[in-house]
Amino acid sequence: TGLLDRLIYQVSPRLGMAYPISERDVLHFHYGRFQEIPRLQTLYRYTGPDATIGPGTVIGNPFLDAKTTISYEVGVEHQFWGLSTINVTFFYKDFFGLIGTQVEEAATFDPRNPPGVSYVNLDYGTAQGVEFSLRKFATPTGRWSGGITYTFSRAQGSSASENQGFNVLTGGQSRAPIT
């Protein structure tokens, strides 16, 4: 196969809008699809003609897909006296194609030489929450500005670490967690 057979392209749309509800209120919305290429270590670790696979070996995978995040946000911003604003934003993020580790299938299993582990795209997760922001902007005669933000969020996924499959195989964990 040639280089053009492995050519990968992607489209990552982003859309943001703000709509004035009243003189002091704004409704805003954001949608985005984000791609992140894997770290080079997960692509090329111990690959090549002279790579040896043995116990405790994690093998790179040059055919990993990009990690993808789809993000949604909707919120309302209200202006109070002067140049002070409060903003409440709800968000939801979906992550998929996250990298995990998986045991390499071997033709025969030898307990003295367990199979290696490779990186694969198998993990996923979600995050959702709400963010509250209070900001005070400096006026032309004022000398200070500032803000405070509080975020309450919840995240869940299929794995806590990309090396979780490796940890289960080598005894670092007794079993894979319930997803």
mmCIF file of C-alpha atoms in Angstrom:
data_model
loop_
_atom_site.group_PDB
_atom_site.id
_atom_site.type_symbol
_atom_site.label_atom_id
_atom_site.label_comp_id
_atom_site.label_asym_id
_atom_site.label_seq_id
_atom_site.Cartn_x
_atom_site.Cartn_y
_atom_site.Cartn_z
ATOM 1 C CA THR A 1 0.000 0.000 0.000
ATOM 2 C CA GLY A 2 1.140 3.508 -0.718
ATOM 3 C CA LEU A 3 1.145 6.675 1.329
ATOM 4 C CA LEU A 4 -2.190 7.775 -0.131
ATOM 5 C CA ASP A 5 -3.850 4.610 1.214
ATOM 6 C CA ARG A 6 -3.038 5.798 4.769
ATOM 7 C CA LEU A 7 -3.959 9.467 4.190
ATOM 8 C CA ILE A 8 -6.381 10.525 6.905
ATOM 9 C CA TYR A 9 -8.477 13.670 6.919
ATOM 10 C CA GLN A 10 -11.220 14.936 9.168
ATOM 11 C CA VAL A 11 -13.675 17.777 9.467
ATOM 12 C CA SER A 12 -14.077 19.439 12.855
ATOM 13 C CA PRO A 13 -17.054 21.817 12.752
ATOM 14 C CA ARG A 14 -17.616 24.433 15.432
ATOM 15 C CA LEU A 15 -20.636 26.655 15.755
ATOM 16 C CA GLY A 16 -21.261 29.359 18.315
ATOM 17 C CA MET A 17 -24.157 31.790 18.560
ATOM 18 C CA ALA A 18 -25.255 34.510 20.944
ATOM 19 C CA TYR A 19 -28.730 36.006 20.819
ATOM 20 C CA PRO A 20 -29.774 39.105 22.786
ATOM 21 C CA ILE A 21 -32.941 38.373 24.736
ATOM 22 C CA SER A 22 -33.248 41.851 26.213
ATOM 23 C CA GLU A 23 -31.098 44.913 26.722
ATOM 24 C CA ARG A 24 -29.224 43.173 29.568
ATOM 25 C CA ASP A 25 -29.578 39.454 28.773
ATOM 26 C CA VAL A 26 -27.891 37.217 26.216
ATOM 27 C CA LEU A 27 -28.584 33.589 25.370
ATOM 28 C CA HIS A 28 -25.537 31.758 24.013
ATOM 29 C CA PHE A 29 -24.992 28.337 22.475
ATOM 30 C CA HIS A 30 -21.924 26.433 21.320
ATOM 31 C CA TYR A 31 -21.389 23.144 19.483
ATOM 32 C CA GLY A 32 -17.984 21.752 18.634
ATOM 33 C CA ARG A 33 -16.413 18.568 17.381
ATOM 34 C CA PHE A 34 -12.746 18.308 18.333
ATOM 35 C CA GLN A 35 -10.110 15.787 17.237
ATOM 36 C CA GLU A 36 -6.821 15.074 19.000
ATOM 37 C CA ILE A 37 -4.113 12.901 17.505
ATOM 38 C CA PRO A 38 -2.603 10.298 19.855
ATOM 39 C CA ARG A 39 0.757 10.804 21.523
ATOM 40 C CA LEU A 40 3.651 9.453 19.467
ATOM 41 C CA GLN A 41 4.534 7.027 22.273
ATOM 42 C CA THR A 42 1.194 5.252 21.858
ATOM 43 C CA LEU A 43 1.682 5.067 18.095
ATOM 44 C CA TYR A 44 5.267 3.831 17.793
ATOM 45 C CA ARG A 45 6.305 2.234 21.095
ATOM 46 C CA TYR A 46 8.191 -1.050 20.462
ATOM 47 C CA THR A 47 7.142 -1.350 16.817
ATOM 48 C CA GLY A 48 9.387 -2.435 14.007
ATOM 49 C CA PRO A 49 11.070 -5.604 12.730
ATOM 50 C CA ASP A 50 13.333 -6.112 15.761
ATOM 51 C CA ALA A 51 10.725 -5.410 18.474
ATOM 52 C CA THR A 52 10.409 -8.232 20.995
ATOM 53 C CA ILE A 53 7.113 -8.955 22.693
ATOM 54 C CA GLY A 54 7.249 -10.363 26.166
ATOM 55 C CA PRO A 55 5.745 -10.066 29.601
ATOM 56 C CA GLY A 56 5.240 -6.479 30.626
ATOM 57 C CA THR A 57 5.536 -5.134 27.087
ATOM 58 C CA VAL A 58 3.071 -2.532 25.849
ATOM 59 C CA ILE A 59 3.158 -2.285 22.059
ATOM 60 C CA GLY A 60 2.360 0.871 20.112
ATOM 61 C CA ASN A 61 -0.274 0.932 17.398
ATOM 62 C CA PRO A 62 0.408 3.177 14.370
ATOM 63 C CA PHE A 63 -3.205 2.738 13.202
ATOM 64 C CA LEU A 64 -4.856 4.440 16.205
ATOM 65 C CA ASP A 65 -7.658 6.848 15.370
ATOM 66 C CA ALA A 66 -7.814 10.393 16.691
ATOM 67 C CA LYS A 67 -9.601 10.921 19.990
ATOM 68 C CA THR A 68 -12.892 12.748 19.419
ATOM 69 C CA THR A 69 -14.805 15.111 21.708
ATOM 70 C CA ILE A 70 -18.268 16.424 20.907
ATOM 71 C CA SER A 71 -19.189 19.401 23.069
ATOM 72 C CA TYR A 72 -22.492 21.219 23.658
ATOM 73 C CA GLU A 73 -22.990 24.358 25.765
ATOM 74 C CA VAL A 74 -25.993 26.574 26.398
ATOM 75 C CA GLY A 75 -26.165 29.480 28.801
ATOM 76 C CA VAL A 76 -27.568 32.843 29.789
ATOM 77 C CA GLU A 77 -25.619 35.958 30.713
ATOM 78 C CA HIS A 78 -27.213 38.862 32.603
ATOM 79 C CA GLN A 79 -25.708 42.322 33.119
ATOM 80 C CA PHE A 80 -26.317 43.924 36.497
ATOM 81 C CA TRP A 81 -25.381 47.402 37.641
ATOM 82 C CA GLY A 82 -22.519 49.015 35.791
ATOM 83 C CA LEU A 83 -20.273 46.464 34.146
ATOM 84 C CA SER A 84 -21.020 43.422 36.343
ATOM 85 C CA THR A 85 -22.345 40.220 34.786
ATOM 86 C CA ILE A 86 -23.448 36.800 35.909
ATOM 87 C CA ASN A 87 -23.349 33.841 33.558
ATOM 88 C CA VAL A 88 -24.887 30.369 33.965
ATOM 89 C CA THR A 89 -23.786 27.774 31.407
ATOM 90 C CA PHE A 90 -24.814 24.127 31.122
ATOM 91 C CA PHE A 91 -22.467 21.799 29.238
ATOM 92 C CA TYR A 92 -22.288 18.225 27.991
ATOM 93 C CA LYS A 93 -19.256 16.525 26.440
ATOM 94 C CA ASP A 94 -19.010 13.109 24.824
ATOM 95 C CA PHE A 95 -15.550 11.522 24.439
ATOM 96 C CA PHE A 96 -14.908 8.496 22.263
ATOM 97 C CA GLY A 97 -11.967 6.789 20.620
ATOM 98 C CA LEU A 98 -9.977 7.196 23.836
ATOM 99 C CA ILE A 99 -6.903 5.022 24.074
ATOM 100 C CA GLY A 100 -6.799 1.913 26.222
ATOM 101 C CA THR A 101 -4.726 -1.254 26.371
ATOM 102 C CA GLN A 102 -5.791 -4.693 25.260
ATOM 103 C CA VAL A 103 -4.122 -8.111 25.423
ATOM 104 C CA GLU A 104 -2.603 -9.242 22.117
ATOM 105 C CA GLU A 105 -4.142 -12.486 20.893
ATOM 106 C CA ALA A 106 -1.510 -15.201 20.678
ATOM 107 C CA ALA A 107 -1.749 -18.446 18.692
ATOM 108 C CA THR A 108 -0.693 -20.439 21.767
ATOM 109 C CA PHE A 109 -0.655 -19.280 25.367
ATOM 110 C CA ASP A 110 2.534 -19.937 27.312
ATOM 111 C CA PRO A 111 2.222 -19.059 31.046
ATOM 112 C CA ARG A 112 6.005 -18.480 31.244
ATOM 113 C CA ASN A 113 5.788 -15.866 28.491
ATOM 114 C CA PRO A 114 2.402 -14.081 28.613
ATOM 115 C CA PRO A 115 1.273 -12.153 25.532
ATOM 116 C CA GLY A 116 2.000 -8.492 25.051
ATOM 117 C CA VAL A 117 -0.469 -5.661 25.371
ATOM 118 C CA SER A 118 -1.162 -3.054 22.676
ATOM 119 C CA TYR A 119 -2.809 0.348 22.564
ATOM 120 C CA VAL A 120 -6.261 0.415 20.933
ATOM 121 C CA ASN A 121 -9.179 2.853 20.614
ATOM 122 C CA LEU A 122 -11.704 1.332 22.982
ATOM 123 C CA ASP A 123 -12.492 3.706 25.835
ATOM 124 C CA TYR A 124 -15.219 6.340 25.997
ATOM 125 C CA GLY A 125 -16.680 8.781 28.486
ATOM 126 C CA THR A 126 -19.023 11.666 29.140
ATOM 127 C CA ALA A 127 -18.937 14.816 31.229
ATOM 128 C CA GLN A 128 -21.798 17.132 32.105
ATOM 129 C CA GLY A 129 -22.231 20.025 34.450
ATOM 130 C CA VAL A 130 -23.026 23.651 35.093
ATOM 131 C CA GLU A 131 -20.749 26.666 35.433
ATOM 132 C CA PHE A 132 -21.523 29.892 37.313
ATOM 133 C CA SER A 133 -19.459 33.031 36.640
ATOM 134 C CA LEU A 134 -19.598 36.466 38.217
ATOM 135 C CA ARG A 135 -17.447 39.170 36.590
ATOM 136 C CA LYS A 136 -16.799 42.828 37.358
ATOM 137 C CA PHE A 137 -15.137 44.755 34.535
ATOM 138 C CA ALA A 138 -13.097 47.882 35.173
ATOM 139 C CA THR A 139 -14.701 51.148 34.195
ATOM 140 C CA PRO A 140 -12.595 53.792 32.443
ATOM 141 C CA THR A 141 -12.064 55.526 35.822
ATOM 142 C CA GLY A 142 -11.947 52.294 37.858
ATOM 143 C CA ARG A 143 -8.755 50.566 38.845
ATOM 144 C CA TRP A 144 -9.815 46.965 39.296
ATOM 145 C CA SER A 145 -11.681 44.169 37.663
ATOM 146 C CA GLY A 146 -12.069 40.517 38.479
ATOM 147 C CA GLY A 147 -14.257 37.507 38.494
ATOM 148 C CA ILE A 148 -15.103 34.279 40.199
ATOM 149 C CA THR A 149 -16.191 31.019 38.599
ATOM 150 C CA TYR A 150 -17.616 27.846 40.119
ATOM 151 C CA THR A 151 -18.071 24.652 38.110
ATOM 152 C CA PHE A 152 -20.042 21.608 39.220
ATOM 153 C CA SER A 153 -19.506 18.629 36.929
ATOM 154 C CA ARG A 154 -19.787 14.874 36.739
ATOM 155 C CA ALA A 155 -17.626 12.674 34.516
ATOM 156 C CA GLN A 156 -17.875 8.966 33.854
ATOM 157 C CA GLY A 157 -16.216 6.586 31.457
ATOM 158 C CA SER A 158 -15.123 3.092 30.664
ATOM 159 C CA SER A 159 -11.615 3.417 32.085
ATOM 160 C CA ALA A 160 -9.665 5.532 34.518
ATOM 161 C CA SER A 161 -6.333 5.076 32.724
ATOM 162 C CA GLU A 162 -5.110 4.141 29.279
ATOM 163 C CA ASN A 163 -2.955 1.431 30.913
ATOM 164 C CA GLN A 164 -5.834 -0.284 32.706
ATOM 165 C CA GLY A 165 -5.819 -3.418 30.509
ATOM 166 C CA PHE A 166 -2.063 -3.721 31.084
ATOM 167 C CA ASN A 167 -2.537 -3.352 34.851
ATOM 168 C CA VAL A 168 -5.137 -6.135 34.908
ATOM 169 C CA LEU A 169 -2.852 -8.472 32.914
ATOM 170 C CA THR A 170 0.218 -7.875 35.094
ATOM 171 C CA GLY A 171 -1.646 -8.056 38.406
ATOM 172 C CA GLY A 172 -1.643 -4.348 39.204
ATOM 173 C CA GLN A 173 -5.450 -4.597 39.355
ATOM 174 C CA SER A 174 -7.444 -7.660 40.247
ATOM 175 C CA ARG A 175 -10.069 -7.126 37.514
ATOM 176 C CA ALA A 176 -11.353 -4.601 35.050
ATOM 177 C CA PRO A 177 -13.827 -2.226 36.717
ATOM 178 C CA ILE A 178 -17.557 -2.312 36.038
ATOM 179 C CA THR A 179 -18.343 0.277 33.407
#
